[in-house]
Short mmCIF file of C-alpha atoms in Angstrom, two decimals:
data_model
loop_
_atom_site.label_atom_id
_atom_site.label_comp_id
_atom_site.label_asym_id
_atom_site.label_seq_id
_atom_site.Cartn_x
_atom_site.Cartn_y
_atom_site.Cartn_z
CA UNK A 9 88.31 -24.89 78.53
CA UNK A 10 91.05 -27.38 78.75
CA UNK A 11 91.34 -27.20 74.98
CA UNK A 12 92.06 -23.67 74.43
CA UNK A 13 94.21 -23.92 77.48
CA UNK A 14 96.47 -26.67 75.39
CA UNK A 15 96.23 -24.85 72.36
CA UNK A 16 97.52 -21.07 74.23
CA UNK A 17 100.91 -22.10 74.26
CA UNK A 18 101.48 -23.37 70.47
CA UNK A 19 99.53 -20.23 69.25
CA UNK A 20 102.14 -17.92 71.12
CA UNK A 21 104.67 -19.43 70.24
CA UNK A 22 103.70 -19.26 66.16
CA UNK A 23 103.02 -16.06 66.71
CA UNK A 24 106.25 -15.21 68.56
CA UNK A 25 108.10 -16.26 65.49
CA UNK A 26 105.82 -14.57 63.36
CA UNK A 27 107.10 -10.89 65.16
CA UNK A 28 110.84 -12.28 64.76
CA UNK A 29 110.40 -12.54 61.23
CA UNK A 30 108.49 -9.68 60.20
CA UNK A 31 110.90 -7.71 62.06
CA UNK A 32 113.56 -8.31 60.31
CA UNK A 33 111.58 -7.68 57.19
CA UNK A 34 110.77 -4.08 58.46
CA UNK A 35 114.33 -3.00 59.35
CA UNK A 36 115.24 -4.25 55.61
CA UNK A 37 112.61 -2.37 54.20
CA UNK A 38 113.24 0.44 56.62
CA UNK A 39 116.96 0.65 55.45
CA UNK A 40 116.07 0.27 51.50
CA UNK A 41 114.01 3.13 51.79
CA UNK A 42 115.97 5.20 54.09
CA UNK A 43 118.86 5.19 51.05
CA UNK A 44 115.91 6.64 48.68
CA UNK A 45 114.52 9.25 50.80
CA UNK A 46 118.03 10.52 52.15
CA UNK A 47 119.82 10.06 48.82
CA UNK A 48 119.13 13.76 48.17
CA UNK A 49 121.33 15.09 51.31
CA UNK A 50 124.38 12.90 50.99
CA UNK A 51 124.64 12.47 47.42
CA UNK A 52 127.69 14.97 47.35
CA UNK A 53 129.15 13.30 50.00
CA UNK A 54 129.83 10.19 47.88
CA UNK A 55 130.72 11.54 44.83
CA UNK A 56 132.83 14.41 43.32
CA UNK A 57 131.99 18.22 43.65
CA UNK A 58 130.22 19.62 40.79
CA UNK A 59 126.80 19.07 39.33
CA UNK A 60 124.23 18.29 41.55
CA UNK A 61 122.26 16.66 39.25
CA UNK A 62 124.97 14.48 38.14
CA UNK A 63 125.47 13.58 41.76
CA UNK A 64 121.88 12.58 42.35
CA UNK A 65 122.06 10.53 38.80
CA UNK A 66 125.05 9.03 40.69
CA UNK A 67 123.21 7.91 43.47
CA UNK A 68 120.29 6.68 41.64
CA UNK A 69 122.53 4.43 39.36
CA UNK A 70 123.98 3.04 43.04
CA UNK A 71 120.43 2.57 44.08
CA UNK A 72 119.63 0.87 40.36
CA UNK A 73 122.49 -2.08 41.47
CA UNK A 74 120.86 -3.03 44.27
CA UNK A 75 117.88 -3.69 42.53
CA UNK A 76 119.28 -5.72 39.74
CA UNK A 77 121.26 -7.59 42.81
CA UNK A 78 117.59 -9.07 44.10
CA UNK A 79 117.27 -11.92 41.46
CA UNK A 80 120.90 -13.18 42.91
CA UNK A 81 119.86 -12.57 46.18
CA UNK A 82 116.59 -14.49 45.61
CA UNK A 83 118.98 -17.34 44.26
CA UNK A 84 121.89 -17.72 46.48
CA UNK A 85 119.79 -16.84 49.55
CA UNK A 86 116.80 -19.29 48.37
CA UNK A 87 118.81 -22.41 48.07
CA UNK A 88 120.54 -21.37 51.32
CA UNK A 89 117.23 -21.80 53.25
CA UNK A 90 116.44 -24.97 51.48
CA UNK A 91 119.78 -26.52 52.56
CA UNK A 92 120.65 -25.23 56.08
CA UNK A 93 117.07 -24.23 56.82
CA UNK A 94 114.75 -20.88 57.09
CA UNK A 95 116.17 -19.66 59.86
CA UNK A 96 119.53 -19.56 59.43
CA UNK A 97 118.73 -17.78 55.86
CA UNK A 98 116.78 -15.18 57.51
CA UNK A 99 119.35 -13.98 60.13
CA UNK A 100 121.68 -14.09 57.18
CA UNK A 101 119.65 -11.72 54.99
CA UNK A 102 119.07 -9.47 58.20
CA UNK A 103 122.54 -9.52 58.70
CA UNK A 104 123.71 -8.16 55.51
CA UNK A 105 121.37 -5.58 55.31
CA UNK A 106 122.58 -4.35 58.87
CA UNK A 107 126.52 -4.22 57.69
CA UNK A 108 125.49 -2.37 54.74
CA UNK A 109 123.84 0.27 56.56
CA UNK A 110 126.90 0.53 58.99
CA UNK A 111 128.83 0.80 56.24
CA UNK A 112 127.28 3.41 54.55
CA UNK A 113 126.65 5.75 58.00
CA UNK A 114 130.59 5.15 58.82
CA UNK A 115 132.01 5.59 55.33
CA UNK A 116 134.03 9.02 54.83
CA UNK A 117 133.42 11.25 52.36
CA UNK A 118 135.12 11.40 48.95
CA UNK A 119 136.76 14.38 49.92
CA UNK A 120 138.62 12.50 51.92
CA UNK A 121 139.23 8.83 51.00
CA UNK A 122 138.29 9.66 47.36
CA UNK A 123 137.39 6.97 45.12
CA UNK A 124 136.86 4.78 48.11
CA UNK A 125 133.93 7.27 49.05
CA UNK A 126 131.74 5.71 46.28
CA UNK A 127 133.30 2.48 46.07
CA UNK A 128 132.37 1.51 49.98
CA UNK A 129 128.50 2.71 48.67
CA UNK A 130 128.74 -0.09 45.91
CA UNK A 131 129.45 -2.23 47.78
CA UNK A 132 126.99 -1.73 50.44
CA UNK A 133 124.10 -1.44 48.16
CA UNK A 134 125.07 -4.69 46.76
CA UNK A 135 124.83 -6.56 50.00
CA UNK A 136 121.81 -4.83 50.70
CA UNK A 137 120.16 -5.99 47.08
CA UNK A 138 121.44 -9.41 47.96
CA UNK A 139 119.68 -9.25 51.37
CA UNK A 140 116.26 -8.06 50.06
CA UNK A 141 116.34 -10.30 46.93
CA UNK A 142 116.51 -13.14 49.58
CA UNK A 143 114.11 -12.33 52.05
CA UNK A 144 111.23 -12.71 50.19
CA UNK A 145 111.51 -16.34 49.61
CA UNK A 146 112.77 -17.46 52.90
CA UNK A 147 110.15 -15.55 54.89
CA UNK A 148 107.58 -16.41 52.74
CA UNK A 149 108.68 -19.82 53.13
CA UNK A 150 108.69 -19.42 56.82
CA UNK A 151 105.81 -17.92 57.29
CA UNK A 152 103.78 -20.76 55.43
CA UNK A 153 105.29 -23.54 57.35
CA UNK A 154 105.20 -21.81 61.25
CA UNK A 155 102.04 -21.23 60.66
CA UNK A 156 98.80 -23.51 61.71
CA UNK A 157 96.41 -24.97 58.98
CA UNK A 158 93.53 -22.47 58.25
CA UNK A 159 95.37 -19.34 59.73
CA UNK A 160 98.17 -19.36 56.83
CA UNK A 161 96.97 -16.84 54.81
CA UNK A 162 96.21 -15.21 57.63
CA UNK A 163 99.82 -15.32 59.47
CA UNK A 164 101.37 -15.13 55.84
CA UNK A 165 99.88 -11.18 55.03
CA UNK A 166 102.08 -10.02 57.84
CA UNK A 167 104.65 -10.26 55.19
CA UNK A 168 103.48 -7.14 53.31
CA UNK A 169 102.32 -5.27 56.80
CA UNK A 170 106.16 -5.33 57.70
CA UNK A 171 106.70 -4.11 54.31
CA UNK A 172 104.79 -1.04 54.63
CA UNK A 173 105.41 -0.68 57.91
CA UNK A 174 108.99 -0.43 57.08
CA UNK A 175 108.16 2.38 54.57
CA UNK A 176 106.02 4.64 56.97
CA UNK A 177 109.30 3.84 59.21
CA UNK A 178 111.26 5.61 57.29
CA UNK A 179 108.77 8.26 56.29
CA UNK A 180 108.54 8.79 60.53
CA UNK A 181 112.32 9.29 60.88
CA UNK A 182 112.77 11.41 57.52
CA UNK A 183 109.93 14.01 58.49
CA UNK A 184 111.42 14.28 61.93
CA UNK A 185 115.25 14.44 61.27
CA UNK A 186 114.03 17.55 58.32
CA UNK A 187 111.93 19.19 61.91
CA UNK A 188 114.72 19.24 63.70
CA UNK A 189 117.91 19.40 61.87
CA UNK A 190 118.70 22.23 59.22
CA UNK A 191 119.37 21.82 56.03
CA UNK A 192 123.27 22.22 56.21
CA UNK A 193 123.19 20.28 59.29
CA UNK A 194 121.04 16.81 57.13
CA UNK A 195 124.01 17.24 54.49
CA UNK A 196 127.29 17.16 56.63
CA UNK A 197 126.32 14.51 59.08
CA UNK A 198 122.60 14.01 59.95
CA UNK A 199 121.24 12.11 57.40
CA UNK A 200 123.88 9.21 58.67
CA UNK A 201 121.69 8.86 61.77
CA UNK A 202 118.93 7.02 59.99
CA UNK A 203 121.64 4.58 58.72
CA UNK A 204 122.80 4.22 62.34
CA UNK A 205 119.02 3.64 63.19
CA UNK A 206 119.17 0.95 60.95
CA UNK A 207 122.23 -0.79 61.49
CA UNK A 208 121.70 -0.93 65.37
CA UNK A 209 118.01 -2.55 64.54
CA UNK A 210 119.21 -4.80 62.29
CA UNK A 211 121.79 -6.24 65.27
CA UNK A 212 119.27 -6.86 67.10
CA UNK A 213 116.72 -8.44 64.66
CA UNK A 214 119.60 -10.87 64.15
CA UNK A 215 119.69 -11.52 67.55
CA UNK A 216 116.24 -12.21 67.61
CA UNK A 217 115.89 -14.47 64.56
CA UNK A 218 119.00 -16.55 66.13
CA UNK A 219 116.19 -17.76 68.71
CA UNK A 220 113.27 -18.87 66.20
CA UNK A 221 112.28 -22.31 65.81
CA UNK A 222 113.18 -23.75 62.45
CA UNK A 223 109.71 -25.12 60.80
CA UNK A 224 108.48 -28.49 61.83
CA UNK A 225 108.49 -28.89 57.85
CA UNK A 226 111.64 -28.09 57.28
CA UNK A 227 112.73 -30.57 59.95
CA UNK A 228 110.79 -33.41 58.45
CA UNK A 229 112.29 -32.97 55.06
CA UNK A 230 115.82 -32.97 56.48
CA UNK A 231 114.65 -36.08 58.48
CA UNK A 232 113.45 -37.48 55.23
CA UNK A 233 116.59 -36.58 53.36
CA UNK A 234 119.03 -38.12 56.29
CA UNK A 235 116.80 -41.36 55.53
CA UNK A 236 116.92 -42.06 51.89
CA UNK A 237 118.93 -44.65 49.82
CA UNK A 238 122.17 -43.13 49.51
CA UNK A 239 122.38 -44.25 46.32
CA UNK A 240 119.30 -42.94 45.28
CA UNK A 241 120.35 -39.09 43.78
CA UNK A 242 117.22 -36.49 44.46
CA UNK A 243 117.76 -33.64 42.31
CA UNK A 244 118.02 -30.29 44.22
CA UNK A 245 118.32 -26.42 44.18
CA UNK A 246 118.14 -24.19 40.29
CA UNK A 247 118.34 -27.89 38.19
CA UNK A 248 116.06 -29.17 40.34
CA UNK A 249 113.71 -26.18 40.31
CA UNK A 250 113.38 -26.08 36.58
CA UNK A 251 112.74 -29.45 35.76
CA UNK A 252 110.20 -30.62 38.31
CA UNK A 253 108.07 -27.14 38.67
CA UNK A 254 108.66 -25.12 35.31
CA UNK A 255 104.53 -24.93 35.79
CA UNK A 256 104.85 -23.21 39.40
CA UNK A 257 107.82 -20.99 37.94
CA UNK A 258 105.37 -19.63 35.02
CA UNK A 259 102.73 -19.24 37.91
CA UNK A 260 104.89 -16.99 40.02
CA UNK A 261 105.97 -14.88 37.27
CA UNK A 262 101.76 -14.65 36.48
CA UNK A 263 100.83 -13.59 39.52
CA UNK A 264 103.66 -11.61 40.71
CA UNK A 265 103.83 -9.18 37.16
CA UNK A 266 100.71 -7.77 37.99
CA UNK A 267 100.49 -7.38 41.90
CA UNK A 268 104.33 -6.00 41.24
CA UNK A 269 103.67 -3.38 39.30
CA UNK A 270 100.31 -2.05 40.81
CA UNK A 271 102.33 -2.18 44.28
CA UNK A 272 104.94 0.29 43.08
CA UNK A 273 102.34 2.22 41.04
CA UNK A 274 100.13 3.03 44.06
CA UNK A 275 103.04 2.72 46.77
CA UNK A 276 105.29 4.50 45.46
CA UNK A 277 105.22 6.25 42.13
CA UNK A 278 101.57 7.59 42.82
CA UNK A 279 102.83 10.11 45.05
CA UNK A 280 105.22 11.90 42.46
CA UNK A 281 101.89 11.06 40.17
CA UNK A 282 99.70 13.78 42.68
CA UNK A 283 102.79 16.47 42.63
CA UNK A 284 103.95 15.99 38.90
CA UNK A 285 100.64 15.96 37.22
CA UNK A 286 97.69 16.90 40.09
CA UNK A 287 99.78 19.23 40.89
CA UNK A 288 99.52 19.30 44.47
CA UNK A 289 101.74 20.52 47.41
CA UNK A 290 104.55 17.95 48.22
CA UNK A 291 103.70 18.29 52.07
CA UNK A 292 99.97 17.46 51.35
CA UNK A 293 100.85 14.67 49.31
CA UNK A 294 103.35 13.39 52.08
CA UNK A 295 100.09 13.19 54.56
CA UNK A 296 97.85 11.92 52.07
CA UNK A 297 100.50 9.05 51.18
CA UNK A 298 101.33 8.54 54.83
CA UNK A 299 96.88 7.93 55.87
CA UNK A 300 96.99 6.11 52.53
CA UNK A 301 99.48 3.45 53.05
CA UNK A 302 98.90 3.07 57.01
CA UNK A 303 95.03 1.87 56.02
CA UNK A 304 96.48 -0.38 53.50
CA UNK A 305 98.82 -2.04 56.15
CA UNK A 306 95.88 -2.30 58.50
CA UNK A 307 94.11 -4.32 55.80
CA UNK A 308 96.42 -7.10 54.80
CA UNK A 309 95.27 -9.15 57.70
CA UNK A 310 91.80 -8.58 56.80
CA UNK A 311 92.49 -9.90 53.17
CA UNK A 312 95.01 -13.05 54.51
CA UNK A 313 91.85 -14.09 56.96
CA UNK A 314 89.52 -13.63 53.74
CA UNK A 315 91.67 -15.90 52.27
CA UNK A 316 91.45 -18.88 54.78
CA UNK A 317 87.70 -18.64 54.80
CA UNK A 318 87.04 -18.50 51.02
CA UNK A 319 90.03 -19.39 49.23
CA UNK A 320 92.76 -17.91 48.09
CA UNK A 321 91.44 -18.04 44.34
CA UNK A 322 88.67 -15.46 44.99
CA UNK A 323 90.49 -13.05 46.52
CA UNK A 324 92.92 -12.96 43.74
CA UNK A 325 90.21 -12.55 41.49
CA UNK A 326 88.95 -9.45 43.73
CA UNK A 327 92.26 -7.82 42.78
CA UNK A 328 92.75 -8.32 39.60
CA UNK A 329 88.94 -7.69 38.36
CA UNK A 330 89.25 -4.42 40.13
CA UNK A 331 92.61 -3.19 38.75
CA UNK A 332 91.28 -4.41 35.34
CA UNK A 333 88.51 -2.13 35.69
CA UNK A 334 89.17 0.54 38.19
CA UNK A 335 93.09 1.41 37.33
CA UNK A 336 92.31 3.44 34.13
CA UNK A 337 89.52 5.77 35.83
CA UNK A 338 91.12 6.61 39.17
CA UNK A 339 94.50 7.34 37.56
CA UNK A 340 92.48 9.44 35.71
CA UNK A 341 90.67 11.29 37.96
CA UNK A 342 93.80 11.35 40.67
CA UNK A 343 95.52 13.52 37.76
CA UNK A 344 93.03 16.15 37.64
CA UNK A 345 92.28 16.75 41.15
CA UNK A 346 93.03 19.38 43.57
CA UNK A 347 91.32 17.86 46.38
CA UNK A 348 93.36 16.33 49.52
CA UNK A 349 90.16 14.49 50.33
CA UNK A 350 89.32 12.61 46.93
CA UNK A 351 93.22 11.55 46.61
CA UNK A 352 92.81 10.01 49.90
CA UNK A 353 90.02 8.22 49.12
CA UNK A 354 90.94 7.25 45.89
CA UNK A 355 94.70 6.19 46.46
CA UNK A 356 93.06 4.34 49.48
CA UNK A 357 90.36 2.56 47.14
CA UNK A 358 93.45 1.47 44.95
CA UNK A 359 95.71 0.05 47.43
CA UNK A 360 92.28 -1.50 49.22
CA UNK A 361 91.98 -3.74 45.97
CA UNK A 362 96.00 -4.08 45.68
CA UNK A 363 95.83 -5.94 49.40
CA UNK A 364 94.22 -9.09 47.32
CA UNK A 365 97.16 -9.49 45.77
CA UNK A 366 99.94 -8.18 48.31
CA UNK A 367 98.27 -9.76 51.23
CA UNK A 368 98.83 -13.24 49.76
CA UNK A 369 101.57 -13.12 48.17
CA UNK A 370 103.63 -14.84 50.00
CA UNK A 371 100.94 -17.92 50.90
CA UNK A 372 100.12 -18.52 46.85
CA UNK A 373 103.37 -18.52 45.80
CA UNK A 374 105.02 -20.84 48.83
CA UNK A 375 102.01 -23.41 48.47
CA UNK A 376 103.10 -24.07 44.71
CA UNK A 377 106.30 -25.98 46.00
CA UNK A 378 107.60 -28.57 48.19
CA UNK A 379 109.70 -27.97 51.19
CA UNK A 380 112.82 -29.02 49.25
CA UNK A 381 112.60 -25.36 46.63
CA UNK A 382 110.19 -23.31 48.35
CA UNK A 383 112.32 -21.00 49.25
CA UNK A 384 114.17 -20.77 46.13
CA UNK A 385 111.34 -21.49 44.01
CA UNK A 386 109.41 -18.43 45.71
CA UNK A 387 112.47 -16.36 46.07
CA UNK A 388 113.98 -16.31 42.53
CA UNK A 389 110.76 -15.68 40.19
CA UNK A 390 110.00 -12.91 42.52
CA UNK A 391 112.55 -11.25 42.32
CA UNK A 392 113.25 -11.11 38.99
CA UNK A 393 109.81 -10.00 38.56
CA UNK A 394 110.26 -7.27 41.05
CA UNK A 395 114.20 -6.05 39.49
CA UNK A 396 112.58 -5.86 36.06
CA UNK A 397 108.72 -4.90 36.46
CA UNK A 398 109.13 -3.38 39.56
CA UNK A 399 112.26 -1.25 39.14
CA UNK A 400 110.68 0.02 35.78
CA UNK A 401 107.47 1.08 36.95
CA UNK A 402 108.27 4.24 37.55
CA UNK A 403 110.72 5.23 34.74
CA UNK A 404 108.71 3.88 32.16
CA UNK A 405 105.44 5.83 33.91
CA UNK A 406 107.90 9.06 33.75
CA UNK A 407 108.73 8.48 29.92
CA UNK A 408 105.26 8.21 28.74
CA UNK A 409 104.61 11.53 30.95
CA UNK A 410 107.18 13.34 29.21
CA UNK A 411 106.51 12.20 25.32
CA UNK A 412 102.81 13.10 26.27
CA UNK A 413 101.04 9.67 26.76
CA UNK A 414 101.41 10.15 29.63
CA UNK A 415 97.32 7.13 30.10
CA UNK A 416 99.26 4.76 27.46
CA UNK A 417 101.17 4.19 31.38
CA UNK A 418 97.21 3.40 32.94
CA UNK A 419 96.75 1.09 30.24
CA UNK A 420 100.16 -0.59 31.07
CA UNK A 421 99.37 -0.97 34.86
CA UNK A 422 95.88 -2.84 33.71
CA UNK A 423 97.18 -4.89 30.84
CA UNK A 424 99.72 -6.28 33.76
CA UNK A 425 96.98 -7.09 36.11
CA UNK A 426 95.33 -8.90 33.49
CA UNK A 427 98.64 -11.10 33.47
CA UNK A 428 97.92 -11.98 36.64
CA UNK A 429 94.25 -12.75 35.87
CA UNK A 430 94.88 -15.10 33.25
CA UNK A 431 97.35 -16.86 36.01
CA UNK A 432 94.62 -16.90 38.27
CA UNK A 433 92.60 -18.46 35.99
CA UNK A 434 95.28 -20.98 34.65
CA UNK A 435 96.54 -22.52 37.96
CA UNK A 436 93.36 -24.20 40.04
CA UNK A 437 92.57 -25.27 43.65
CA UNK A 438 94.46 -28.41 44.76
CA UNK A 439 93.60 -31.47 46.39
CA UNK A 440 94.61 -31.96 49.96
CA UNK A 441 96.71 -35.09 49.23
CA UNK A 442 98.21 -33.37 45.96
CA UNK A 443 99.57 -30.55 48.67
CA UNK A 444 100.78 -33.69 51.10
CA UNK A 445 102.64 -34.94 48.36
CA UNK A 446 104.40 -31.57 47.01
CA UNK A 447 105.43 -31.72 51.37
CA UNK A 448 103.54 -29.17 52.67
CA UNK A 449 100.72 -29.23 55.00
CA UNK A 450 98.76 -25.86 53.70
CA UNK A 451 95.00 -25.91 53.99
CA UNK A 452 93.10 -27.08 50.66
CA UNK A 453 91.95 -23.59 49.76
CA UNK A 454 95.46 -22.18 48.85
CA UNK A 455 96.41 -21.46 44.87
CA UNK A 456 98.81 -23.80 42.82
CA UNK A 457 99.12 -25.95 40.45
CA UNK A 458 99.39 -29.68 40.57
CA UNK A 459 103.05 -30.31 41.90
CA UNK A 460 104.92 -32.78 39.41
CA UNK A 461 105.83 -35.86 41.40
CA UNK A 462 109.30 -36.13 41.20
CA UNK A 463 111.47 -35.89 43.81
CA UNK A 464 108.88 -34.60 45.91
#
């Protein structure tokens, strides 16, 4: 009794920090997908009277530099958290996606500051691809150190649940602005309310994440750091990164090609997949996506506990055996079906199997380095992975459609999750003093591989 009463207090607050941070990673999620579902109402706001197509291209070209921004992000923002600490780099990255949604809701029109119009957009997007190319890392990083031995993967999946939570966000206030507002009316000024929406949530996230406790690891290695031979040099940040951990790098680039890809495949591009080529209605597919992804958020917690009880290893296996072998015939039978029911089930078979990866992948990654990179060492691979894999899932699924190979795309998703397969298989369970030495305190059954020694 007297136990559990002790232990009440440190579990809320872990799990108090936990909502801080995940919040913040909803309202960034929340505002990059407000820009691509709204894109189609103010895209001849922005830019010059004419085509609409070439407005839209417009847009989408904006949209294309933030994405390419997340590998800097991932950078500057990484090594900021592994200097001043996690929390600072998380109110940060909350705090320039807020100002670039403000931005964007308040900017005029290029009817009436002209070039500016588009310019002001630029800009915006760019902070915003700086502030999602950082938050992976850092709240990855976070939530692997706030959280208690045996419950990380468990805490850690929380990650991708504000992710998708974030998504069916904006879903939410995109179906309801297009109930209530006309057409004309989501064109000349409503779809700058979702921006608003944003902006105002993204205050107060930062205030929020002002108030978290920095990570009792983080502390320890800034404690250790304060106490060292000043004349002893410890390398640090991108040289540091590279020459201790070039393993870990190749690791995170294994295991994030494959989960990458089959996250945007079945997230995202799978629902132009059931109108392009099923053929089915666009409001069917919008419920069918929407039941679909909110049973895949309910089961990354499921697949983080899994995790803490049998490994992290196995799970990953889980995911990548089944995308191996499932991806080719449900893609296949997705694109011939005019049932609501079977793309439900299917699409939510698909994403059930993608939680092994997306569930932990923030925990495998963050166990891989000491507290000195993790941020930076999780933050940067990722998000290269996720500018180049990720932002090309979908065009390169859309080319092969139109030059009529259209399964040569199935056969790319699968040959991707092999990739992260063979990483699975590469890297191998660590020892628990091999983890005490890389300086962090994660349970024995978490995914790396052995952390070189130096300057750990």
């Amino acid at each position: 009794m007297s136990q559990s009463r002790t232990s009440l207090p440190g579990r809320s607050r872990v799990t108090a920090n936990v909502i801080r941070g995940c919040l913040g990673n909803l309202i960034e999620w929340y505002d990059w997908f407000v820009y691509a579902t709204f894109s189609v109402y103010f895209a001849s706001v922005f830019f010059p009277k004419g085509n609409q197509t070439a407005q839209l291209l417009s847009t989408a070209v904006v949209f294309a530099v933030g994405f390419l921004m997340r590998p800097l992000g991932g950078w500057l923002l990484g090594a900021y958290a592994d200097r001043y600490g996690r929390r600072r780099a998380l109110t940060l990255s909350v705090t320039l996606m807020s100002l670039g949604s403000l931005t964007i809701a308040l900017t005029p029109g290029h009817d009436t500051i002209g070039l500016g119009a588009p310019l002001l957009l630029v800009v915006a997007r760019l902070a915003q691809g700086l502030s999602v190319g950082g938050e992976f890392g850092s709240s990855a990083s976070y939530l692997a150190e706030i959280a208690p031995a045996g419950r990380r993967g468990f805490y850690s999946s929380f990650q991708y649940v504000s992710i998708v939570l974030g998504q069916l966000a904006a879903l939410v206030v995109a179906i309801g602005l297009q109930n209530t507002l006309t057409d004309a009316q989501l064109k000349s000024w409503g779809w700058r309310i979702p921006f608003v929406i944003g902006a105002a949530a993204g205050l107060a996230v930062m205030y929020l994440r002002r108030s978290m406790e920095e990570s009792e690891q983080f502390r320890q290695e800034q404690a250790r750091t304060t106490r060292q031979d000043p004349a002893v040099e410890e390398r640090k940040g991108l040289i540091a990164l590279f020459r201790e951990y070039p393993r870990q790098i190749l690791a995170v680039f294994g295991l994030a090609i494959g989960g990458t890809v089959a996250f945007y495949t079945y997230t995202t591009y799978l629902q132009k997949y059931l109108v392009n080529t099923a053929g089915l209605g666009k409001s069917t597919v919008s419920l069918v996506g929407f039941c679909a992804l909110f049973v895949y958020m309910l089961l990354q917690p499921a697949a983080g506990a899994l995790s803490d009880r049998i490994g992290r290893r196995p799970v990953m296996f889980g995911f990548s055996l089944c995308g191996m072998f499932l991806t080719v015939p449900i893609m296949t039978v997705l694109g011939h079906t005019r049932s609501p029911w079977l793309a439900f089930l299917l699409m939510t078979v698909a994403l059930a199997f993608t939680s092994g990866y997306s569930a932990l992948a923030a925990i495998i990654k963050a166990e891989m380095f000491p507290t000195k990179v993790r941020a930076l060492g999780v933050g940067l691979p990722h998000a290269l992975v996720t500018a180049t894999f990720g932002g090309l899932t979908e065009p390169i699924a859309l080319a092969l459609k139109k030059s009529g190979h259209e399964i040569v795309f199935f056969w790319y998703v699968t040959a991707c999750i092999a990739l992260t397969f063979l990483a699975t298989v590469l890297v191998r369970e660590p020892s628990r003093a091999s983890l005490l030495e890389a300086g962090t305190a994660a349970a024995p059954s978490g995914l790396t591989t052995t952390p070189t020694p130096q300057g750990s």
